[in-house]
Coordinates of C-alpha atoms and ligand atoms in Angstrom, one line a residue:
M1 CA 9.5 -3.5 35.4
N2 CA 11.7 -1.2 33.3
G3 CA 10.5 1.5 30.9
A4 CA 10.6 -0.9 28.0
D5 CA 8.4 -3.5 29.7
S6 CA 5.9 -0.9 30.8
L7 CA 5.7 0.5 27.2
I8 CA 5.2 -2.8 25.5
R9 CA 2.6 -3.9 28.0
A10 CA 0.7 -0.7 27.5
L11 CA 0.8 -1.1 23.7
A12 CA -0.4 -4.7 24.0
D13 CA -3.2 -3.6 26.3
A14 CA -4.2 -1.1 23.5
G15 CA -4.4 -4.0 21.1
V16 CA -1.1 -3.9 19.2
E17 CA -0.4 -7.5 18.3
V18 CA 2.5 -7.4 15.9
C19 CA 5.9 -5.8 15.8
F20 CA 7.8 -5.7 12.5
A21 CA 11.4 -5.1 13.5
N22 CA 15.0 -4.6 12.6
P23 CA 16.7 -3.8 15.9
G24 CA 20.2 -2.8 17.0
T25 CA 22.1 -2.5 20.2
S26 CA 20.2 0.6 21.4
E27 CA 16.9 -1.4 21.1
M28 CA 17.9 -4.5 23.1
Q29 CA 15.7 -3.7 26.1
L30 CA 12.8 -3.2 23.7
V31 CA 13.5 -6.6 22.2
A32 CA 13.6 -8.1 25.6
A33 CA 10.3 -6.5 26.5
I34 CA 8.6 -7.8 23.4
D35 CA 10.1 -11.2 24.3
G36 CA 8.3 -11.0 27.6
E37 CA 4.9 -10.0 26.1
P38 CA 3.0 -13.1 24.8
R39 CA 0.3 -10.9 23.1
M40 CA 2.8 -9.4 20.7
R41 CA 4.3 -11.3 17.7
A42 CA 7.8 -10.3 16.6
I43 CA 8.6 -10.4 12.9
L44 CA 12.1 -9.7 11.5
G45 CA 12.6 -7.8 8.3
L46 CA 16.1 -7.8 6.8
F47 CA 15.8 -4.2 5.6
E48 CA 13.8 -1.4 7.1
G49 CA 11.9 -0.8 3.9
V50 CA 10.4 -4.3 4.4
V51 CA 9.6 -3.5 8.0
T52 CA 7.7 -0.2 7.2
G53 CA 6.0 -1.5 4.0
A54 CA 4.8 -4.6 6.0
A55 CA 3.4 -2.3 8.7
D56 CA 1.5 -0.5 5.9
G57 CA 0.1 -3.7 4.4
Y58 CA -0.9 -5.0 7.8
A59 CA -2.7 -1.7 8.6
R60 CA -4.6 -1.7 5.4
M61 CA -6.0 -5.1 6.1
A62 CA -6.2 -5.1 9.9
G63 CA -7.5 -1.6 10.2
K64 CA -5.2 -0.9 13.2
P65 CA -1.5 -0.2 13.6
A66 CA 1.4 -2.6 13.9
L67 CA 4.4 -1.5 15.8
T68 CA 7.7 -1.1 13.9
L69 CA 11.1 -1.3 15.7
L70 CA 13.8 0.8 14.0
H71 CA 17.4 1.5 14.8
L72 CA 18.1 5.2 15.3
G73 CA 18.1 7.8 12.5
P74 CA 19.7 5.6 9.8
G75 CA 17.4 2.6 10.4
F76 CA 14.4 5.0 10.2
G77 CA 15.9 6.6 7.1
N78 CA 16.1 3.2 5.3
G79 CA 12.4 2.7 6.1
S80 CA 11.2 6.2 5.1
A81 CA 10.3 5.5 1.4
N82 CA 7.6 3.0 2.4
L83 CA 6.5 5.3 5.2
H84 CA 6.0 7.9 2.5
N85 CA 3.7 5.4 0.7
A86 CA 2.0 4.5 4.0
K87 CA 1.3 8.2 4.7
R88 CA -0.2 8.6 1.2
A89 CA -2.4 5.5 2.0
Y90 CA -3.5 7.2 5.3
S91 CA -2.5 3.9 7.0
P92 CA -2.1 3.8 10.7
V93 CA 1.6 3.0 11.5
L94 CA 3.3 3.2 14.9
N95 CA 7.1 3.6 14.6
M96 CA 9.2 2.9 17.7
I97 CA 12.7 4.3 17.1
G98 CA 15.5 3.5 19.5
D99 CA 18.1 6.1 20.4
H100 CA 21.3 6.3 22.4
A101 CA 21.0 6.8 26.2
T102 CA 20.3 10.5 26.9
Y103 CA 23.7 11.0 28.6
H104 CA 25.5 9.4 25.7
R105 CA 24.4 11.8 23.0
Q106 CA 26.8 14.6 24.1
Y107 CA 29.7 12.4 22.9
D108 CA 28.6 12.3 19.3
A109 CA 29.1 8.6 18.9
P110 CA 29.0 7.2 15.3
L111 CA 25.2 6.4 15.2
T112 CA 24.2 9.8 16.8
S113 CA 21.9 11.7 14.4
D114 CA 19.0 14.1 14.3
I115 CA 16.3 11.4 14.5
H116 CA 13.5 14.0 14.6
A117 CA 14.8 15.4 11.3
F118 CA 14.8 11.9 9.8
A119 CA 11.2 11.3 11.0
A120 CA 9.5 14.6 10.4
P121 CA 8.9 14.4 6.6
V122 CA 7.1 11.1 6.7
S123 CA 5.4 11.4 10.2
D124 CA 2.1 13.0 11.1
W125 CA 3.0 12.9 14.7
I126 CA 6.4 12.7 16.6
G127 CA 7.0 12.2 20.3
V128 CA 10.2 11.8 22.3
S129 CA 10.3 10.1 25.7
Q130 CA 11.4 12.5 28.5
T131 CA 11.8 10.1 31.4
P132 CA 11.7 6.3 32.0
D133 CA 8.2 6.8 33.5
N134 CA 7.2 8.8 30.4
L135 CA 8.1 6.2 27.8
A136 CA 4.9 4.2 28.0
E137 CA 2.8 7.4 28.0
I138 CA 4.5 8.6 24.8
G139 CA 3.9 5.2 23.2
I140 CA 0.2 5.4 24.0
Q141 CA 0.0 9.0 22.7
A142 CA 1.7 7.7 19.5
F143 CA -0.8 4.9 19.3
E144 CA -3.7 7.3 19.6
A145 CA -2.2 9.6 17.0
A146 CA -1.8 6.6 14.6
C147 CA -5.5 5.8 15.0
V148 CA -6.7 9.3 13.9
Y149 CA -9.2 8.3 11.1
P150 CA -8.4 6.6 8.8
G151 CA -4.7 6.4 10.0
Q152 CA -1.6 8.5 10.6
I153 CA 2.1 7.8 10.8
A154 CA 3.1 8.3 14.4
S155 CA 6.8 8.0 15.4
F156 CA 8.2 8.0 18.8
I157 CA 11.8 8.0 20.0
A158 CA 12.8 5.7 22.9
P159 CA 16.2 6.5 24.5
A160 CA 18.0 3.4 25.7
D161 CA 18.3 4.6 29.3
H162 CA 14.5 5.2 29.5
A163 CA 14.0 1.6 28.3
W164 CA 16.4 0.0 30.8
T165 CA 15.6 2.1 33.9
E166 CA 13.0 0.9 36.5
S167 CA 9.7 2.6 35.9
S168 CA 6.3 2.6 37.6
A169 CA 3.6 0.6 35.8
C170 CA 1.8 2.6 33.1
Q171 CA -1.9 3.1 33.8
T172 CA -2.5 4.9 30.6
I173 CA -5.5 3.6 28.6
A174 CA -5.5 4.3 24.9
K175 CA -8.6 6.3 23.7
P176 CA -8.6 6.1 19.9
P177 CA -10.4 9.2 18.5
E178 CA -13.8 9.1 16.7
A179 CA -13.8 9.8 13.0
P180 CA -15.1 13.3 12.2
K181 CA -18.5 13.4 10.3
A182 CA -19.4 15.4 7.3
D183 CA -21.4 18.5 8.2
A184 CA -25.1 18.8 7.2
A185 CA -24.3 21.6 4.8
A186 CA -21.8 19.4 2.8
I187 CA -24.5 16.7 2.5
A188 CA -27.1 19.2 1.3
E189 CA -24.7 20.9 -1.1
A190 CA -23.7 17.5 -2.6
A191 CA -27.3 16.4 -3.0
E192 CA -28.2 19.7 -4.7
A193 CA -25.2 19.4 -7.1
L194 CA -26.1 15.9 -8.1
R195 CA -29.7 16.8 -8.7
A196 CA -28.8 19.9 -10.7
G197 CA -26.0 18.4 -12.8
S198 CA -26.5 16.5 -16.0
I199 CA -23.3 14.5 -16.3
T200 CA -22.2 13.7 -12.8
T201 CA -19.7 11.6 -11.0
L202 CA -18.8 10.5 -7.5
F203 CA -15.0 10.7 -7.5
I204 CA -14.1 8.4 -4.7
G205 CA -11.0 7.1 -2.9
G206 CA -9.7 6.1 0.5
M207 CA -12.3 4.7 2.9
A208 CA -15.0 5.3 0.4
L209 CA -13.7 2.2 -1.5
R210 CA -14.6 -0.3 1.3
E211 CA -17.5 -2.6 0.5
E212 CA -20.1 -1.0 2.7
A213 CA -19.3 2.5 1.6
L214 CA -19.4 1.4 -2.1
Y215 CA -22.8 0.0 -1.4
Q216 CA -24.0 3.4 -0.4
A217 CA -22.2 5.0 -3.4
G218 CA -24.1 2.4 -5.6
R219 CA -27.4 3.6 -4.1
I220 CA -26.5 7.2 -5.0
A221 CA -25.6 6.1 -8.5
A222 CA -29.0 4.4 -8.7
A223 CA -30.8 7.5 -7.6
T224 CA -28.9 10.1 -9.7
G225 CA -27.1 8.3 -12.6
A226 CA -23.8 9.5 -11.2
R227 CA -20.8 7.4 -12.4
L228 CA -18.5 6.0 -9.8
I229 CA -14.8 6.7 -10.5
T230 CA -11.9 5.9 -8.2
E231 CA -8.6 7.7 -7.9
T232 CA -5.8 5.9 -9.8
F233 CA -3.8 4.7 -6.8
F234 CA -5.9 3.7 -3.9
T235 CA -5.2 2.2 -0.5
R236 CA -7.7 -0.7 -0.7
L237 CA -10.5 -1.4 -3.1
Q238 CA -13.1 -4.1 -2.3
R239 CA -14.2 -5.4 -5.6
G240 CA -15.2 -8.4 -7.7
A241 CA -18.4 -10.5 -7.9
G242 CA -21.3 -9.2 -5.7
R243 CA -19.8 -5.8 -5.1
V244 CA -20.5 -2.4 -6.6
P245 CA -18.2 -1.9 -9.6
V246 CA -16.2 1.3 -10.1
E247 CA -14.3 2.8 -12.9
R248 CA -10.6 3.6 -12.4
L249 CA -9.2 7.0 -13.5
P250 CA -6.4 6.4 -16.1
Y251 CA -2.8 7.0 -15.1
F252 CA -1.5 9.3 -17.8
G253 CA -2.7 12.9 -17.2
E254 CA -4.0 13.6 -20.7
Q255 CA -6.0 10.3 -20.8
A256 CA -7.3 11.1 -17.3
S257 CA -8.4 14.7 -18.3
D258 CA -10.0 13.3 -21.5
Y259 CA -11.8 10.7 -19.4
L260 CA -13.3 13.4 -17.1
K261 CA -13.8 16.2 -19.7
D262 CA -17.6 15.8 -20.1
F263 CA -18.6 15.9 -16.4
D264 CA -20.3 19.1 -15.2
T265 CA -20.4 17.9 -11.6
M266 CA -17.9 16.0 -9.4
V267 CA -18.7 15.1 -5.8
I268 CA -15.5 14.1 -4.1
V269 CA -15.5 11.5 -1.3
G270 CA -12.5 10.1 0.7
T271 CA -10.0 11.7 -1.6
K272 CA -9.0 15.0 -3.2
A273 CA -9.7 16.5 -6.7
P274 CA -7.7 14.5 -9.3
V275 CA -4.2 15.7 -10.4
S276 CA -1.8 14.1 -12.9
F277 CA 1.0 12.0 -11.4
F278 CA 3.7 14.1 -13.1
A279 CA 3.9 17.3 -15.0
Y280 CA 4.6 17.1 -18.8
P281 CA 5.5 20.0 -21.1
G282 CA 2.2 21.5 -22.4
K283 CA -0.1 19.0 -20.6
P284 CA -2.5 19.6 -17.7
S285 CA -1.6 19.0 -14.1
Y286 CA -5.1 19.6 -12.7
L287 CA -7.6 17.2 -14.2
A288 CA -11.1 18.3 -13.2
P289 CA -12.8 19.8 -16.2
D290 CA -12.9 23.7 -16.4
G291 CA -16.1 25.1 -15.2
A292 CA -17.4 21.9 -13.6
T293 CA -19.1 22.1 -10.2
L294 CA -16.8 20.4 -7.6
V295 CA -18.2 19.6 -4.1
T296 CA -16.1 17.9 -1.4
L297 CA -18.5 15.8 0.5
A298 CA -15.8 14.2 2.6
D299 CA -12.1 14.7 2.5
P300 CA -9.8 11.7 3.3
R301 CA -10.1 12.3 7.1
T302 CA -13.9 12.6 7.2
D303 CA -16.0 9.4 7.8
A304 CA -16.7 8.2 4.2
L305 CA -19.3 5.6 5.1
D306 CA -21.3 8.0 7.2
A307 CA -21.2 10.7 4.5
L308 CA -22.2 8.4 1.7
T309 CA -25.1 6.9 3.7
R310 CA -26.4 10.3 4.7
L311 CA -26.2 11.5 1.1
A312 CA -28.0 8.4 -0.2
D313 CA -30.7 9.0 2.3
A314 CA -31.0 12.7 1.6
L315 CA -31.5 11.8 -2.1
E316 CA -34.1 9.3 -1.1
A317 CA -32.1 6.7 -3.0
P318 CA -33.4 3.1 -3.4
T319 CA -32.3 0.8 -0.6
A320 CA -30.0 -1.2 -2.9
P321 CA -27.6 -0.3 -5.7
A322 CA -28.9 -0.9 -9.3
V323 CA -25.7 -2.7 -10.3
L324 CA -23.7 -5.4 -8.6
Q325 CA -20.8 -7.1 -10.4
P326 CA -21.7 -10.5 -11.8
H327 CA -19.0 -13.3 -11.8
A328 CA -17.5 -14.2 -15.2
Q329 CA -14.6 -16.4 -16.5
H330 CA -12.4 -15.4 -19.4
T331 CA -11.4 -17.6 -22.4
L332 CA -7.6 -17.9 -22.7
E333 CA -5.7 -17.4 -25.9
H334 CA -2.8 -19.8 -25.7
G335 CA 0.7 -18.9 -26.7
P336 CA 3.4 -16.7 -25.2
L337 CA 2.5 -14.6 -22.2
N338 CA 1.4 -11.0 -22.4
M339 CA -0.3 -8.5 -20.0
I340 CA -3.8 -9.5 -21.3
E341 CA -3.5 -13.2 -20.9
L342 CA -1.7 -12.7 -17.5
G343 CA -4.8 -10.7 -16.4
K344 CA -7.2 -13.4 -17.6
V345 CA -5.4 -16.2 -15.8
I346 CA -5.3 -14.3 -12.5
A347 CA -9.0 -13.4 -12.8
N348 CA -10.0 -17.0 -13.5
R349 CA -8.0 -18.5 -10.7
L350 CA -8.4 -15.8 -8.0
P351 CA -10.0 -17.5 -4.9
E352 CA -12.8 -15.9 -2.9
G353 CA -11.4 -13.4 -0.4
A354 CA -8.0 -13.1 -2.0
V355 CA -5.9 -10.0 -1.4
V356 CA -3.9 -8.6 -4.3
S357 CA -0.9 -6.4 -3.6
D358 CA -0.4 -4.7 -7.0
E359 CA 3.0 -3.4 -7.9
G360 CA 2.7 -4.9 -11.3
A361 CA 3.6 -1.5 -13.0
T362 CA 3.0 -1.7 -16.8
N363 CA 2.0 -5.4 -16.6
G364 CA -0.4 -4.8 -13.7
L365 CA -3.0 -3.0 -15.8
G366 CA -4.3 -6.1 -17.6
A367 CA -4.7 -7.9 -14.3
F368 CA -6.8 -5.0 -12.9
M369 CA -9.0 -4.8 -16.0
F370 CA -9.8 -8.5 -16.1
T371 CA -10.2 -9.2 -12.4
G372 CA -13.3 -6.8 -12.1
C373 CA -15.5 -9.9 -12.6
A374 CA -13.4 -12.3 -10.5
K375 CA -14.6 -13.6 -7.1
A376 CA -14.8 -11.0 -4.4
H377 CA -11.3 -9.8 -3.4
D378 CA -9.3 -6.7 -2.1
W379 CA -6.9 -4.8 -4.3
L380 CA -4.0 -2.7 -2.8
T381 CA -1.9 -0.3 -4.8
L382 CA 1.2 1.8 -4.7
T383 CA -0.2 4.9 -3.1
G384 CA 2.8 7.1 -3.0
G385 CA 4.7 6.1 -6.2
S386 CA 7.8 5.1 -4.3
I387 CA 8.5 1.6 -5.7
G388 CA 9.6 -1.3 -3.5
Q389 CA 6.3 -1.4 -1.7
G390 CA 4.5 -4.4 -3.3
L391 CA 6.3 -7.3 -1.6
P392 CA 6.4 -5.8 1.9
V393 CA 2.7 -4.8 1.6
A394 CA 1.8 -8.4 0.6
L395 CA 3.8 -9.7 3.6
G396 CA 2.0 -7.4 6.0
A397 CA -1.4 -8.2 4.5
A398 CA -0.7 -11.9 4.9
V399 CA 0.2 -11.4 8.6
A400 CA -3.1 -9.5 9.1
C401 CA -5.2 -12.0 7.2
P402 CA -3.8 -15.5 7.8
D403 CA -6.9 -17.2 6.4
R404 CA -6.8 -15.4 3.0
K405 CA -4.7 -16.0 -0.1
V406 CA -2.4 -13.1 -0.8
I407 CA -1.2 -12.5 -4.4
A408 CA 1.8 -10.2 -4.9
L409 CA 1.6 -8.9 -8.5
Q410 CA 5.1 -7.7 -8.7
A411 CA 7.1 -6.1 -11.4
D412 CA 10.8 -7.1 -11.5
G413 CA 12.4 -3.6 -11.3
S414 CA 10.3 -2.6 -8.3
A415 CA 10.9 -6.0 -6.6
M416 CA 14.7 -5.4 -6.6
Y417 CA 14.2 -2.6 -4.0
T418 CA 12.9 -4.8 -1.2
P419 CA 13.6 -8.5 -2.3
Q420 CA 14.4 -9.3 1.3
A421 CA 10.6 -9.5 1.9
L422 CA 10.7 -13.0 0.3
W423 CA 12.8 -14.3 3.2
T424 CA 10.4 -13.1 5.8
M425 CA 7.5 -14.6 3.9
V426 CA 9.2 -18.0 4.1
R427 CA 10.3 -17.6 7.7
E428 CA 6.7 -16.7 8.8
D429 CA 5.2 -19.4 6.4
L430 CA 2.8 -16.9 5.0
D431 CA 0.2 -17.9 2.4
I432 CA 1.5 -15.6 -0.4
T433 CA 1.9 -16.4 -4.1
V434 CA 4.3 -14.0 -5.7
L435 CA 3.7 -13.5 -9.5
L436 CA 7.1 -12.0 -10.4
L437 CA 6.6 -10.1 -13.7
N438 CA 9.9 -10.3 -15.4
N439 CA 10.2 -8.1 -18.5
S440 CA 13.9 -7.3 -17.8
S441 CA 13.2 -3.6 -18.1
Y442 CA 12.1 -0.4 -16.5
A443 CA 9.4 -0.4 -19.2
I444 CA 7.4 2.5 -17.9
L445 CA 10.5 4.7 -18.0
N446 CA 11.0 3.8 -21.7
I447 CA 7.5 5.1 -22.3
E448 CA 8.0 8.2 -20.1
M449 CA 11.3 9.1 -21.9
E450 CA 9.3 9.5 -25.1
R451 CA 6.4 11.3 -23.4
V452 CA 8.7 14.0 -21.9
G453 CA 10.0 14.6 -25.4
V454 CA 13.5 13.0 -25.4
A455 CA 14.3 12.2 -29.0
N456 CA 16.6 9.3 -30.1
P457 CA 18.1 8.3 -26.8
S458 CA 21.4 6.5 -27.3
A459 CA 22.6 3.2 -25.8
K460 CA 23.9 5.1 -22.8
A461 CA 20.5 6.5 -21.9
K462 CA 18.7 3.2 -22.6
S463 CA 21.2 1.3 -20.4
L464 CA 19.7 3.2 -17.4
L465 CA 16.2 1.8 -18.2
D466 CA 17.3 -1.8 -18.9
L467 CA 17.6 -4.8 -16.6
S468 CA 18.7 -7.5 -19.0
N469 CA 22.5 -7.4 -18.5
P470 CA 22.9 -9.5 -16.5
T471 CA 19.5 -11.2 -16.5
L472 CA 17.9 -11.6 -13.1
D473 CA 16.9 -15.2 -12.4
W474 CA 14.0 -14.9 -10.0
V475 CA 13.7 -18.7 -9.5
Q476 CA 17.2 -18.7 -8.1
I477 CA 16.7 -15.6 -6.1
A478 CA 13.6 -17.1 -4.5
E479 CA 15.2 -20.4 -3.9
G480 CA 18.2 -18.7 -2.3
M481 CA 15.8 -17.3 0.3
G482 CA 14.2 -20.7 0.8
M483 CA 11.1 -20.1 -1.3
G484 CA 9.8 -22.7 -3.7
A485 CA 9.7 -21.3 -7.2
S486 CA 8.9 -22.0 -10.9
R487 CA 9.0 -20.2 -14.2
A488 CA 6.2 -19.7 -16.7
T489 CA 6.8 -18.6 -20.3
T490 CA 3.5 -19.6 -21.9
V491 CA -0.2 -19.0 -20.9
A492 CA -0.6 -22.8 -20.3
E493 CA 2.4 -22.9 -18.0
L494 CA 1.2 -19.9 -16.0
D495 CA -2.3 -21.3 -15.7
A496 CA -1.0 -24.7 -14.5
A497 CA 1.3 -23.0 -11.9
M498 CA -1.5 -20.8 -10.7
V499 CA -3.8 -23.8 -10.2
L500 CA -1.2 -25.5 -8.0
A501 CA -0.3 -22.3 -6.1
M502 CA -4.0 -21.6 -5.3
Q503 CA -4.5 -25.2 -4.1
Q504 CA -1.5 -25.2 -1.8
R505 CA -0.9 -23.1 1.3
G506 CA 2.3 -21.2 1.9
P507 CA 4.8 -19.0 0.2
R508 CA 5.6 -19.6 -3.5
L509 CA 7.0 -17.6 -6.4
I510 CA 6.1 -17.9 -10.1
E511 CA 8.4 -16.0 -12.4
V512 CA 6.3 -14.8 -15.3
I513 CA 8.3 -14.1 -18.4
L514 CA 6.9 -11.2 -20.3
P515 CA 7.9 -9.2 -23.4
G516 CA 10.3 -6.4 -22.6
Y517 CA 12.1 -3.7 -24.4
E518 CA 14.8 -4.6 -26.9
S519 CA 18.1 -3.6 -25.3
S520 CA 20.8 -2.0 -27.4
V521 CA 23.2 -2.4 -24.5
P522 CA 26.3 -4.5 -25.2
S523 CA 26.7 -7.5 -23.0
A524 CA 29.3 -7.3 -20.2
N525 CA 31.0 -10.3 -21.7
G526 CA 31.5 -8.5 -25.0
Ligands
LIG1 C1 11.9 4.9 -4.9 C2 11.8 5.1 -6.3 N1 12.9 5.1 -7.1 C3 12.7 5.3 -8.5 C4 11.5 5.5 -9.0 C5 11.4 5.7 -10.5 N2 10.8 4.6 -11.2 C6 9.5 4.6 -11.5 S1 9.0 3.3 -12.3 C7 10.5 2.6 -12.3 C8 10.8 1.3 -12.9 C9 9.7 0.3 -12.8 O1 10.2 -0.9 -13.4 P1 9.4 -2.2 -13.1 O2 9.1 -2.3 -11.7 O3 10.3 -3.3 -13.7 O4 8.1 -2.1 -13.9 P2 7.8 -1.9 -15.5 O5 7.8 -0.5 -15.8 O6 8.9 -2.7 -16.2 O7 6.5 -2.5 -15.8 C10 11.4 3.5 -11.6 C11 12.8 3.2 -11.4 C12 10.4 5.4 -8.2 N3 9.2 5.6 -8.6 N4 10.5 5.2 -6.9

């Protein structure tokens, strides 16, 4: 056995089942080792942002890390935006980064770089193999670091000579750490605050949004009248019929602070106190109301289910929540498509147990609003604001959950960052329906331009926010990567396409034509 074999065997022993990869010459021994390990599936991504985003989606649904295989500093660099998102999601991700042989680095060959510097900003833990025998040990340490509750980004560097040199078999057994528990004082303080307050909320995020934790939050709401409000961009919300419903904090800062202004008590679980996404001239950044009592029951790294259960018991809450979401269907208004009708169609057609990867941007909002009463499903969002995450996350989620329908609710501008994900969806025959929301615009940036106070932008400024010249044809893009596709311009066409897509298994794209912003940009053809 060489170092690579011993590493991959140790990771498979630890339970790592999938490697999302984009390898190069320095990783060939690692590729061979994965080849020889039947317990590990190998999935090629044609850009590293697909690889890392897929690892995030996988982790959110599987609750354990996938391995990524990345090519030195530049390969890692290409994947870093989606690692930023994964870090914000507190997803467990295990990055294996190949490097030159140790003796080769002194010659400063073209791909030589400071890999540690590439990795540091988006990694919670970094390790470098020191000897061929050490490679597996570093890999297991990285695995353990990735499993720190609820997840961390752990990156380790594997020099090519450590991978190809003979090594003794690795006996290292992974010991994933226990989740830290809230201390008794925090439970007592939160109970006291909820009893004393008159308008109270549990402000919840992260692991507090999983079904069992929400059930406990629902008990607390039943006992105290506290409203349940989630952070705007969450990792995974389990919602729909039969589950405890939650409100979602609005995106724009002034709307969010207005939403929260009457609360005198906020108990925070699984997240941090709310702040606005961006700063705007004269508007608030910190959104909790002045003078309100804020108690952190559990930060994102403290066991949310345990904390909520103990708080509910301390409050002598009823054994069941007062409110569980009933199922309902929406009546469609036929005609051209818009955000509202899009949302209704999705809500009516969503199958039980679906997973929605939401990078729908301005057109995703309607879908979220209307799907609250759909059949039980999971909703995944863009946690770190770095667009290009939605398609890769859908891909990873589908690998983790082969028996569930995955819907990628995907805005066109954001889709163009990582369109290669479509190819991997086809190659792996994943059960994903991509709803490609084509408004030929960076619509949100048109809104933001006004909000930051830019008056009368000219055609030159508007051209930077416009995708209509030339028009992107998503049916052709999908078909070019082997994916069956169709286009919907009316509510009836979308509804019919959704019925078909939900009945069939496998990858499919529906291009949804939505109203955009009028472009004042002259066409390239004059
Ligand atoms: C990596 C990255 N680059 C740039 C941005 C800035 N940005 C935010 S939204 C956006 C455009 C979104 O357009 P689209 O996905 O089509 O959604 P729409 O606003 O039209 O609904 C851009 C470029 C970003 N958030 N992340």
